[in-house]
Tab-separated table of C-alpha atoms in Angstrom:
chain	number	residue	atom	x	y	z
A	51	UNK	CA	-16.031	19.106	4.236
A	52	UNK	CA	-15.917	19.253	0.731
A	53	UNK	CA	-15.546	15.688	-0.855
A	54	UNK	CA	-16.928	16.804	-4.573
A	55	UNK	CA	-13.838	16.688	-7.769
A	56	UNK	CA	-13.989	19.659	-9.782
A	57	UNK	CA	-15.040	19.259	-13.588
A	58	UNK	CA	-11.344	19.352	-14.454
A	59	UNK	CA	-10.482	16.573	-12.120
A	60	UNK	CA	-13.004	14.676	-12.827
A	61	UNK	CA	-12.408	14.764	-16.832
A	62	UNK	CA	-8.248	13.985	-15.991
A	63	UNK	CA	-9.917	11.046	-13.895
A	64	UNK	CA	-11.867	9.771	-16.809
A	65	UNK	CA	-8.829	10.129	-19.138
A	66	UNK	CA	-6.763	8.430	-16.427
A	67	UNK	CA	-9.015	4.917	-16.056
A	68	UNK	CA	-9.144	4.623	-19.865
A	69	UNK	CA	-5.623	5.042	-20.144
A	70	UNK	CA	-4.895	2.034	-17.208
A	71	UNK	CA	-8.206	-0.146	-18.826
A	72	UNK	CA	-6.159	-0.134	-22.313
A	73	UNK	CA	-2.860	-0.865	-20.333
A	74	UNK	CA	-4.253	-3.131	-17.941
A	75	UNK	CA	-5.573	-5.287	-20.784
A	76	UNK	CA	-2.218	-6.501	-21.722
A	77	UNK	CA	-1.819	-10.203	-20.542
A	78	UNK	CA	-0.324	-10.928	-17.387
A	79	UNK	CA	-0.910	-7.420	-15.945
A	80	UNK	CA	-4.843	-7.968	-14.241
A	81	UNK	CA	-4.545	-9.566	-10.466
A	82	UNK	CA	-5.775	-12.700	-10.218
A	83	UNK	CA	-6.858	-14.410	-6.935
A	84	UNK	CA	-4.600	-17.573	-7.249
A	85	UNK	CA	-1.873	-14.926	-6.555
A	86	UNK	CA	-3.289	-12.263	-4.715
A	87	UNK	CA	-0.918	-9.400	-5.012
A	88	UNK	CA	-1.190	-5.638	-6.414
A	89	UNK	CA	2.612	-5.399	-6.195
A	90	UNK	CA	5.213	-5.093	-9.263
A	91	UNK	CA	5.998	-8.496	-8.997
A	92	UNK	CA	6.360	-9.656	-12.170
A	93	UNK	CA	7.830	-8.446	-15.562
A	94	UNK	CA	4.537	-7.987	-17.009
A	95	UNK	CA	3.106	-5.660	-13.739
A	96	UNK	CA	6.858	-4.044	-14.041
A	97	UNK	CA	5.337	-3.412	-18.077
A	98	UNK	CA	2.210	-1.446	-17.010
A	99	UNK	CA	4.026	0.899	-14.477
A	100	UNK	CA	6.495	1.855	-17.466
A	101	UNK	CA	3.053	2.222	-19.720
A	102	UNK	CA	1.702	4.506	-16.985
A	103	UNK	CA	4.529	6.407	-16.686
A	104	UNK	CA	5.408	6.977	-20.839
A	105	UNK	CA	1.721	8.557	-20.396
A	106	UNK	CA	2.708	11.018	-18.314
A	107	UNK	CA	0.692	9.593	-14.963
A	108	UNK	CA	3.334	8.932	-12.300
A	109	UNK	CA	4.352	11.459	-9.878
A	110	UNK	CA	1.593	14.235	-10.896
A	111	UNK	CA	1.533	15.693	-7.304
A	112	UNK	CA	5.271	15.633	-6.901
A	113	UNK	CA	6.888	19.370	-7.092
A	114	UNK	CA	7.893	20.438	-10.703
A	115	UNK	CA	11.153	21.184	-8.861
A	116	UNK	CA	12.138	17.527	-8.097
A	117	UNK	CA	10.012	16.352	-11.932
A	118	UNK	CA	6.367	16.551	-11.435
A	119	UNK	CA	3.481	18.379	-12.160
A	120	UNK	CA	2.824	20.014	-9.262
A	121	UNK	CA	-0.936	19.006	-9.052
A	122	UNK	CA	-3.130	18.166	-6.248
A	123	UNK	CA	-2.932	15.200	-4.497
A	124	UNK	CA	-6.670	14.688	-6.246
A	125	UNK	CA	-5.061	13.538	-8.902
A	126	UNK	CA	-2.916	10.484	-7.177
A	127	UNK	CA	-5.809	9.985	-5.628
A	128	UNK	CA	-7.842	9.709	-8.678
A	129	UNK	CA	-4.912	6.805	-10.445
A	130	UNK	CA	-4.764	5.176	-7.176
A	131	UNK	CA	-8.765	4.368	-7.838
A	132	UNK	CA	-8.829	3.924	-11.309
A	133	UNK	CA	-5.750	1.149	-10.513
A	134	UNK	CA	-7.671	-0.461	-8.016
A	135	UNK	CA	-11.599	-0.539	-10.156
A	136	UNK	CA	-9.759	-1.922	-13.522
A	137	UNK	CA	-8.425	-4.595	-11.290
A	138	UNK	CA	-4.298	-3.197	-12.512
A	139	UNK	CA	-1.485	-3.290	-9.987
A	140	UNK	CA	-1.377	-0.132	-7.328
A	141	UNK	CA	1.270	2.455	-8.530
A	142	UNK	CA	3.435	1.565	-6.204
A	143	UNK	CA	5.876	2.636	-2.976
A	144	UNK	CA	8.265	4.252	-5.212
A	145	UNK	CA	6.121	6.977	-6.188
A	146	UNK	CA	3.479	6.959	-3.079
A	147	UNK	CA	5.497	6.855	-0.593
A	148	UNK	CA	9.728	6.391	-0.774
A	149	UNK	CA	9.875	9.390	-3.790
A	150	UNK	CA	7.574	11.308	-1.278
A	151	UNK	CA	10.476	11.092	1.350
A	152	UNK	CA	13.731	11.114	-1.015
A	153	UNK	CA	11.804	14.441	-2.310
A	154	UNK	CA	11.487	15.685	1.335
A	155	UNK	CA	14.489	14.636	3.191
A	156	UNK	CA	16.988	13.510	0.679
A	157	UNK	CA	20.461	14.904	-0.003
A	158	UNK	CA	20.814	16.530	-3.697
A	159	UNK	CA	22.823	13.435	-5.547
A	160	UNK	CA	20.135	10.959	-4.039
A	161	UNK	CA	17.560	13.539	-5.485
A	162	UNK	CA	19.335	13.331	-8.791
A	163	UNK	CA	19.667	9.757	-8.912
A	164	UNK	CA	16.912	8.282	-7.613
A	165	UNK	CA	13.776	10.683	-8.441
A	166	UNK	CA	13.983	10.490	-12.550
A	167	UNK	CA	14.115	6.789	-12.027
A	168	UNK	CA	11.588	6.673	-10.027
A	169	UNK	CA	8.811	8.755	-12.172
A	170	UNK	CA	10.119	6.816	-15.162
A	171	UNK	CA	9.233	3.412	-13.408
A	172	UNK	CA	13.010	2.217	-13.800
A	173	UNK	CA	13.500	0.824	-10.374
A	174	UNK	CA	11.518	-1.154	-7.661
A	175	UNK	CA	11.583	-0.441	-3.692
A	176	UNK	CA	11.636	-2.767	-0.503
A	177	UNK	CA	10.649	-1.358	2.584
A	178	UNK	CA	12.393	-2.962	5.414
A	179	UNK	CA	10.945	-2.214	8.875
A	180	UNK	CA	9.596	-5.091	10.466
A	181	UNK	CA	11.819	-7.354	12.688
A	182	UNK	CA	11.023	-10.441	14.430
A	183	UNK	CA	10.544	-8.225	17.307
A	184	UNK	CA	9.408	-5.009	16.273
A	185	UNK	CA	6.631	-4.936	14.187
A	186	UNK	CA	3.538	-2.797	15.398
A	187	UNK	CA	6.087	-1.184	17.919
A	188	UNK	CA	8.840	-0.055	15.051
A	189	UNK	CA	10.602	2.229	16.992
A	190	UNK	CA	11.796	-1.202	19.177
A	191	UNK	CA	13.606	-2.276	16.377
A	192	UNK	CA	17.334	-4.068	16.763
A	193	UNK	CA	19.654	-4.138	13.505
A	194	UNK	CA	22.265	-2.162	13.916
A	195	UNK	CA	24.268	0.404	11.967
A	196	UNK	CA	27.778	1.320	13.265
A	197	UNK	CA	30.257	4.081	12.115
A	198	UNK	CA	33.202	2.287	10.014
A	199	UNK	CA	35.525	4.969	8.502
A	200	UNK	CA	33.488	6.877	5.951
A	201	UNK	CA	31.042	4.668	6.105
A	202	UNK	CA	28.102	1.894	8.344
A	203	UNK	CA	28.637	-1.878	8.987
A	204	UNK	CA	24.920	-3.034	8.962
A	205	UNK	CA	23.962	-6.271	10.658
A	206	UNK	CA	20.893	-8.250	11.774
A	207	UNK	CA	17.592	-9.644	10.572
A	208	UNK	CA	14.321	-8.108	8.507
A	209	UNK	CA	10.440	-10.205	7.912
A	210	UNK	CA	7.742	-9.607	6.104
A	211	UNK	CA	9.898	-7.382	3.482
A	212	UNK	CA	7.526	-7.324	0.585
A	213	UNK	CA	9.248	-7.276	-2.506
A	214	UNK	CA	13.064	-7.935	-1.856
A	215	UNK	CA	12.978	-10.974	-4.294
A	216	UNK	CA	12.250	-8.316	-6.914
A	217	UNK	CA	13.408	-4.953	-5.554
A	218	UNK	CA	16.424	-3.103	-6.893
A	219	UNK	CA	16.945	-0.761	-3.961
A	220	UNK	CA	16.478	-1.303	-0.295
A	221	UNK	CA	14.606	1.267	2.100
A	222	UNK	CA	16.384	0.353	5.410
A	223	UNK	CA	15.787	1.463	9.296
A	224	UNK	CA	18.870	0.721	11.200
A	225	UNK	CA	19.196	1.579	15.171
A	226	UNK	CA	22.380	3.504	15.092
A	227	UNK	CA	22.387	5.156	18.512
A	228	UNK	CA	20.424	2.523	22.033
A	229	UNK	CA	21.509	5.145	24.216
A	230	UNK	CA	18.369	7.445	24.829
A	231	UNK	CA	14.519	7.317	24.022
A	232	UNK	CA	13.757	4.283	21.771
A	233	UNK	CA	12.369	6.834	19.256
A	234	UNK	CA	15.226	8.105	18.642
A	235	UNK	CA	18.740	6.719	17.341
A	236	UNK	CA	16.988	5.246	14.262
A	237	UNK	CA	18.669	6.333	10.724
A	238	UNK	CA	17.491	5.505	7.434
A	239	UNK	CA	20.114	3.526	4.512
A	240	UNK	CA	19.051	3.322	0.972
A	241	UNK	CA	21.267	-0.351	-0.186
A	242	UNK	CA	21.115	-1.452	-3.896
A	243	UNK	CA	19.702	-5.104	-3.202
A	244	UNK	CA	21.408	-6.492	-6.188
A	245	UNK	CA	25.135	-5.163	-5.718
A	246	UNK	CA	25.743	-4.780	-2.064
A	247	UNK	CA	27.398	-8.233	-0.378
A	248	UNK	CA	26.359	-9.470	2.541
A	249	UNK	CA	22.618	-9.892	2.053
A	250	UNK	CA	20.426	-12.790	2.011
A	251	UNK	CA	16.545	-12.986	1.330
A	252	UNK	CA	14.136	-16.315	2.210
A	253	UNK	CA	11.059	-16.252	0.723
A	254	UNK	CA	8.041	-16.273	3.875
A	255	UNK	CA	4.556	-16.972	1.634
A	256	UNK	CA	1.232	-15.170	3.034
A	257	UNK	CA	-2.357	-16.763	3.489
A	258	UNK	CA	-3.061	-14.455	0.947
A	259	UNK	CA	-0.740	-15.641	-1.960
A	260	UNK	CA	1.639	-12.853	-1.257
A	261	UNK	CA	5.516	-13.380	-1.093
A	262	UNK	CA	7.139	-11.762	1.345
A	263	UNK	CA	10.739	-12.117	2.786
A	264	UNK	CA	12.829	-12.578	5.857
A	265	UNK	CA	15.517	-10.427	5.226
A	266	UNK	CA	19.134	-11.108	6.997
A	267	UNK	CA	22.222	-8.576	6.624
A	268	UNK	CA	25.335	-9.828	7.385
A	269	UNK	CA	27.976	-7.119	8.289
A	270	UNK	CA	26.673	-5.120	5.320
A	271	UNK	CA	28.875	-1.789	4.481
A	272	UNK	CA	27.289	1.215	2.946
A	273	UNK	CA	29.281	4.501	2.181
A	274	UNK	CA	27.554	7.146	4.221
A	275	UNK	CA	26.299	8.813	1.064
A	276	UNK	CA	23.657	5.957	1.501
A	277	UNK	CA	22.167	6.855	5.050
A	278	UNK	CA	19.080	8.735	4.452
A	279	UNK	CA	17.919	11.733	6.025
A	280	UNK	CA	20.054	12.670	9.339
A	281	UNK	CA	21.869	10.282	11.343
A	282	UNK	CA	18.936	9.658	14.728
A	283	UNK	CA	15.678	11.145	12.616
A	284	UNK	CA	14.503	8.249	11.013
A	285	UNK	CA	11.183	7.368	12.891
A	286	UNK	CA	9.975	11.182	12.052
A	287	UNK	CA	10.871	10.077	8.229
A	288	UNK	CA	8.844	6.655	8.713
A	289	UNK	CA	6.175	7.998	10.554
A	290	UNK	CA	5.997	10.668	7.709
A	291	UNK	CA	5.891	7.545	5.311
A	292	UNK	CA	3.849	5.619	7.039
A	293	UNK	CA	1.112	8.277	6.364
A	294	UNK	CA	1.557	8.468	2.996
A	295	UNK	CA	1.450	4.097	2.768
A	296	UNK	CA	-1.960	3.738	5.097
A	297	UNK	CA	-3.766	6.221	2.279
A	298	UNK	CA	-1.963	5.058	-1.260
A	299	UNK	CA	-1.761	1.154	-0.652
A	300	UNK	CA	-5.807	0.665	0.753
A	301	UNK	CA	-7.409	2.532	-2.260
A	302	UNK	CA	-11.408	2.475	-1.891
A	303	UNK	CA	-11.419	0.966	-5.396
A	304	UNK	CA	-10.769	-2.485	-4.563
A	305	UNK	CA	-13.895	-2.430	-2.928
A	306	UNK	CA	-16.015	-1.002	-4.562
A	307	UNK	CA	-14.923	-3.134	-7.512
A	308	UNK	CA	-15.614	-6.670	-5.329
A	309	UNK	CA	-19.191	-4.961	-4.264
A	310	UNK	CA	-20.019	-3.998	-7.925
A	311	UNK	CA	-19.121	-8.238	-8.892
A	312	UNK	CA	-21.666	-9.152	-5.779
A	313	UNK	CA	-23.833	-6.720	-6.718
A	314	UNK	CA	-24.369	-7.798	-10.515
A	315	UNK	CA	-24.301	-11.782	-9.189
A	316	UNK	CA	-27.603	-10.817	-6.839
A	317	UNK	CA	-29.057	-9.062	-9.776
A	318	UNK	CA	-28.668	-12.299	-12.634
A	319	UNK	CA	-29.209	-15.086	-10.443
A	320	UNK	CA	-31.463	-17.047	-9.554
A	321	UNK	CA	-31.844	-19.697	-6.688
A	322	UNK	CA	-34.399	-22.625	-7.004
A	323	UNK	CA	-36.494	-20.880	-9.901
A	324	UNK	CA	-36.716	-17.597	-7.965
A	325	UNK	CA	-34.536	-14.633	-8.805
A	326	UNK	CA	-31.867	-13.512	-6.004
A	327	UNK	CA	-32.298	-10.409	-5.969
A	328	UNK	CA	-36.412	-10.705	-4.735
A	329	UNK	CA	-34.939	-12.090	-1.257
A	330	UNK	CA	-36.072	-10.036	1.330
A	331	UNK	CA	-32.678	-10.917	3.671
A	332	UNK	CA	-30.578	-10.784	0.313
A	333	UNK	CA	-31.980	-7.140	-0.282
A	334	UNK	CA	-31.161	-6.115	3.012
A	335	UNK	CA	-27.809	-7.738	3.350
A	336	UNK	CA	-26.843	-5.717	0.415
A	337	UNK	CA	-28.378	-2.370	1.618
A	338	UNK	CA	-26.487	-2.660	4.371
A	339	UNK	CA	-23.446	-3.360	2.412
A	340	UNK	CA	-23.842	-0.194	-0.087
A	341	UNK	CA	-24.142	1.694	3.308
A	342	UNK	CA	-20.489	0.790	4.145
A	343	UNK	CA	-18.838	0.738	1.123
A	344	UNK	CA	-19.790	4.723	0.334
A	345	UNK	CA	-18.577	5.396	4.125
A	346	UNK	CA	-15.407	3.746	3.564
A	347	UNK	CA	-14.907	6.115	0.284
A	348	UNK	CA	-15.597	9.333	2.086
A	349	UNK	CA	-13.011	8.019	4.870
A	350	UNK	CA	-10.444	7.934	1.600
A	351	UNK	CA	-11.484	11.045	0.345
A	352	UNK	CA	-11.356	12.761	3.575
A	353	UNK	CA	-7.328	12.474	3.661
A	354	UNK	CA	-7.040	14.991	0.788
A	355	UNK	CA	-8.625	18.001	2.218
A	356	UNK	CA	-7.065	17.787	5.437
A	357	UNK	CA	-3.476	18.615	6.591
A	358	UNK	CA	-0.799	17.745	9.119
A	359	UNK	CA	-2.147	15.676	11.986
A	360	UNK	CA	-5.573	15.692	10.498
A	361	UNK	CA	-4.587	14.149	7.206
A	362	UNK	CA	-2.275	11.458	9.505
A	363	UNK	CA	-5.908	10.682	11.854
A	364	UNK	CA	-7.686	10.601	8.956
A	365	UNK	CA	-5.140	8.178	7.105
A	366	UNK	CA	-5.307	5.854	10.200
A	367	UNK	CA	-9.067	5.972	10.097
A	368	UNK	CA	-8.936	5.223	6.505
A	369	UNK	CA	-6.452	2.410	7.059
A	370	UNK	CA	-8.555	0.954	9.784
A	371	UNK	CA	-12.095	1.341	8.053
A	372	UNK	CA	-11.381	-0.082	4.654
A	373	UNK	CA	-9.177	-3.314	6.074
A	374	UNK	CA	-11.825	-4.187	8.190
A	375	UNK	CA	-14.631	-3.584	5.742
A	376	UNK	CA	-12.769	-6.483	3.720
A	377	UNK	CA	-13.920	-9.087	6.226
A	378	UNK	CA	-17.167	-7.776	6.652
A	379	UNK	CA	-17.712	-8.489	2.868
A	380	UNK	CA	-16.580	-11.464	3.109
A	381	UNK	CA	-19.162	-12.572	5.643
A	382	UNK	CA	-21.921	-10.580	4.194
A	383	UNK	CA	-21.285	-12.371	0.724
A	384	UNK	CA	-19.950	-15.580	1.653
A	385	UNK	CA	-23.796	-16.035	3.926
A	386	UNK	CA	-25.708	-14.912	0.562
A	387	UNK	CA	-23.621	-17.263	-2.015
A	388	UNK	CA	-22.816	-19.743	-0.200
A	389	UNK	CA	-19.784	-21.990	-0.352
A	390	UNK	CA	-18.801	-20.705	-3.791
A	391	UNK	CA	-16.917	-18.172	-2.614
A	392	UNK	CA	-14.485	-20.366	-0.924
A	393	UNK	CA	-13.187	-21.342	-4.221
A	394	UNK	CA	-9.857	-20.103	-5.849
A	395	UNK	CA	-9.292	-19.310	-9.251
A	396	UNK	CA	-8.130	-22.499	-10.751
A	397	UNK	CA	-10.987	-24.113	-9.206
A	398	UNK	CA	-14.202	-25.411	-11.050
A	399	UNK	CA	-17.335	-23.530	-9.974
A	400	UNK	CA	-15.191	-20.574	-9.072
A	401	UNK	CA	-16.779	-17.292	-9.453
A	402	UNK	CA	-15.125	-13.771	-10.359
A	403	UNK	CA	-11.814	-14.944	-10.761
A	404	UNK	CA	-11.651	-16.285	-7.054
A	405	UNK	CA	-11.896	-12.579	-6.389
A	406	UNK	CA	-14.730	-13.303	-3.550
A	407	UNK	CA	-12.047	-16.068	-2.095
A	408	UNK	CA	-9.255	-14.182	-1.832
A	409	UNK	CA	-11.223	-11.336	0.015
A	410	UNK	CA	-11.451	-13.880	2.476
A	411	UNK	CA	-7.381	-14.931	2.969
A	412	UNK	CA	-6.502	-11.273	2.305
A	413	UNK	CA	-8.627	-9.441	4.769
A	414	UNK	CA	-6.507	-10.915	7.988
A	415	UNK	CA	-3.066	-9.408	5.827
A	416	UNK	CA	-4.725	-6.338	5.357
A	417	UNK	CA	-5.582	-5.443	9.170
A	418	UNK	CA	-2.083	-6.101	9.910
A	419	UNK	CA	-0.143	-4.186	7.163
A	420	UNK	CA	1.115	-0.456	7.488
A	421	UNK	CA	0.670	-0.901	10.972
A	422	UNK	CA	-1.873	-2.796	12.812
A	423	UNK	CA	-4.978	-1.631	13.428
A	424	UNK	CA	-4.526	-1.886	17.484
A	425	UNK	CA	-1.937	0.644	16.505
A	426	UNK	CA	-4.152	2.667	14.066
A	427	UNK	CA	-6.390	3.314	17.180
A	428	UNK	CA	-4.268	4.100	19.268
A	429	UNK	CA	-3.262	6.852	16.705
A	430	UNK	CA	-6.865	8.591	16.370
A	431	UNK	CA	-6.997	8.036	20.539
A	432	UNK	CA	-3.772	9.965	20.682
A	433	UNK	CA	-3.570	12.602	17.564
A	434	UNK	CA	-7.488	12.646	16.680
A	435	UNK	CA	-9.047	12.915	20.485
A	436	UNK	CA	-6.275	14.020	22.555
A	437	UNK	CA	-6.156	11.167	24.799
A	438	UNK	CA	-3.211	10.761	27.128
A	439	UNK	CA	-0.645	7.940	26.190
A	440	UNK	CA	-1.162	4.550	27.920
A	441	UNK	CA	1.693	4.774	31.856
């Protein structure tokens, strides 16, 4: 397995990080760890994505029939990471992983409509999947869509929807059919948040810093120009996006970065006249480290030369690997430090920004997110080894 870039992607790769380090130097665009989040939350974050995408860097890999560039998937690959090392928010579900789908699956007006906005950074995206009781299990999801004339009524209740205070358009699983396998008779919507009656959002606040939302819809009509995809197929669409979210949203970047900042604090300090860096333990503690950090990259990297059920193992490996590896650090740096690291960013003493801190409330989020990572194993048991499902 090949993991190397060639020449040419690793020039557009150079080109690509200078380009975010001069937009991510803006104020108000880095991440900070009093708030935690890589997400276009904020007018400023909302700024760099329309910087990114007046240079030309937002839906490289799509097809030049539906606007892009018809590249490699190197090359998303390649602005994912150079996001994620100059500490600038990730690119974002609109281009990683909804565009992927309306490219795929959607009818020719929501190709129209939705894809130019979409590479031109004009709109956000909410993802709403999660329900209090169907989380990890999706496909045992409630809300329900029913038929009404020409088009759905839409009620019942969404959590942990990550950017609907913010959003402009709603990516929606219904249950429009409880008749046969729960797999089935799930159909996708696509709602403009701000326009549509009949929604309400509550703010639910992470460990992390993170906003996310409980999400309740309230005999919500849609026109059925709004259901995506065919009526019954939506868990093949999700699981198809799902893919694409466990690979663009847990770039190896992020942690490379936060090893790089422990790294360069064992090499300038020094501890009761002695440098750091001389401790025998210290030494081996980040050895160790280095070790795990280059085998979660080559997880990341793995997902673009592989295909089909492969590509979806190796996302779920990827997924599981790097969120875990979050937590590790934490424990490997937070024993060298010392207490230190349990400070935030508006705290005196802090180090890095609270960067070391918030790898600490962020790695429990992170094994949870795009699908647990009981559920990410259960995925390379199934797909990767060919083990029967659980009677």
């Amino acid at each position: 397995m090949d993991f190397e870039f060639s020449p040419e992607q690793q020039a557009w790769g150079d080109r690509a990080r200078a380009y975010v380090r001069e937009c991510a130097a803006k104020p108000g665009v880095q991440i900070k760890g009093a708030d935690g989040t890589r997400f276009v939350d904020t007018p400023e974050k909302r700024g760099f994505m329309t910087d990114l995408a007046k240079g030309g860097y937002l839906g490289v890999s799509w097809p030049k029939e539906v606007g892009g560039l018809g590249m490699s998937h190197h090359y998303d690959y390649l602005l994912n990471e150079a996001c994620a090392l100059e500490n600038a928010p990730a690119v974002g579900k609109g281009i990683g992983i909804i565009g992927r789908s309306i490219a795929k699956h959607g009818s020719p007006e929501q190709k129209a409509f939705f894809l130019p906005k979409i590479l031109n950074a004009e709109i956000e995206w909410a993802i709403g999947y999660s329900e209090p009781d169907a989380g990890s299990d999706l496909a045992s999801l409630k809300i329900k869509a029913v038929r009404d004339g020409d088009g759905w009524r839409i009620s019942g209740q969404k959590r942990f929807t990550t950017s609907a205070h913010f959003g402009d358009w709603y990516y929606l699983a219904t249950r429009t059919d409880a008749s046969g396998p729960k797999h089935k008779g799930i159909t996708m919507f696509l709602i403009d948040l701000a326009t549509t009656p009949g929604i309400t959002i509550i703010p639910m606040h992470c460990i992390n810093g993170e906003r996310t939302n409980e999400v309740f819809l309230d005999d919500v009509w849609v026109h059925d120009s709004q259901r995506f995809g065919d009526e019954g197929e939506g868990f093949r669409i999700i699981s198809e996006a799902l893919d694409f979210e466990r690979h663009t949203l847990f770039p190896h970047g992020v942690q490379q970065r936060i090893y790089d900042k422990f790294l360069e604090w064992v090499r300038t300090t020094t501890r009761d006249g002695e440098p750091v860096r001389n401790d025998p333990i210290v030494r081996n503690a980040v050895a160790k480290l280095s070790v795990l950090v280059e085998t979660a990259q080559l997880h990341s990297q793995s997902v673009l030369v592989l295909e089909g059920y492969e590509a979806a193992v190796a996302a779920a490996m990827n997924k599981t690997v790097g969120s875990e590896l979050f937590q590790h650090m934490h424990n490997v740096i937070s024993e060298v430090i010392g207490p230190l690291t349990m400070l935030r960013t508006d705290a005196e003493g802090e180090l890095c920004d609270g960067l070391f801190e918030l790898i600490h409330r962020a790695g429990v989020i992170l094994t949870v997110g795009a699908g647990t990572n009981e559920i990410q194993r259960n995925i390379i048991a199934r797909r990767g080894l060919g083990l029967p499902n659980p009677t």
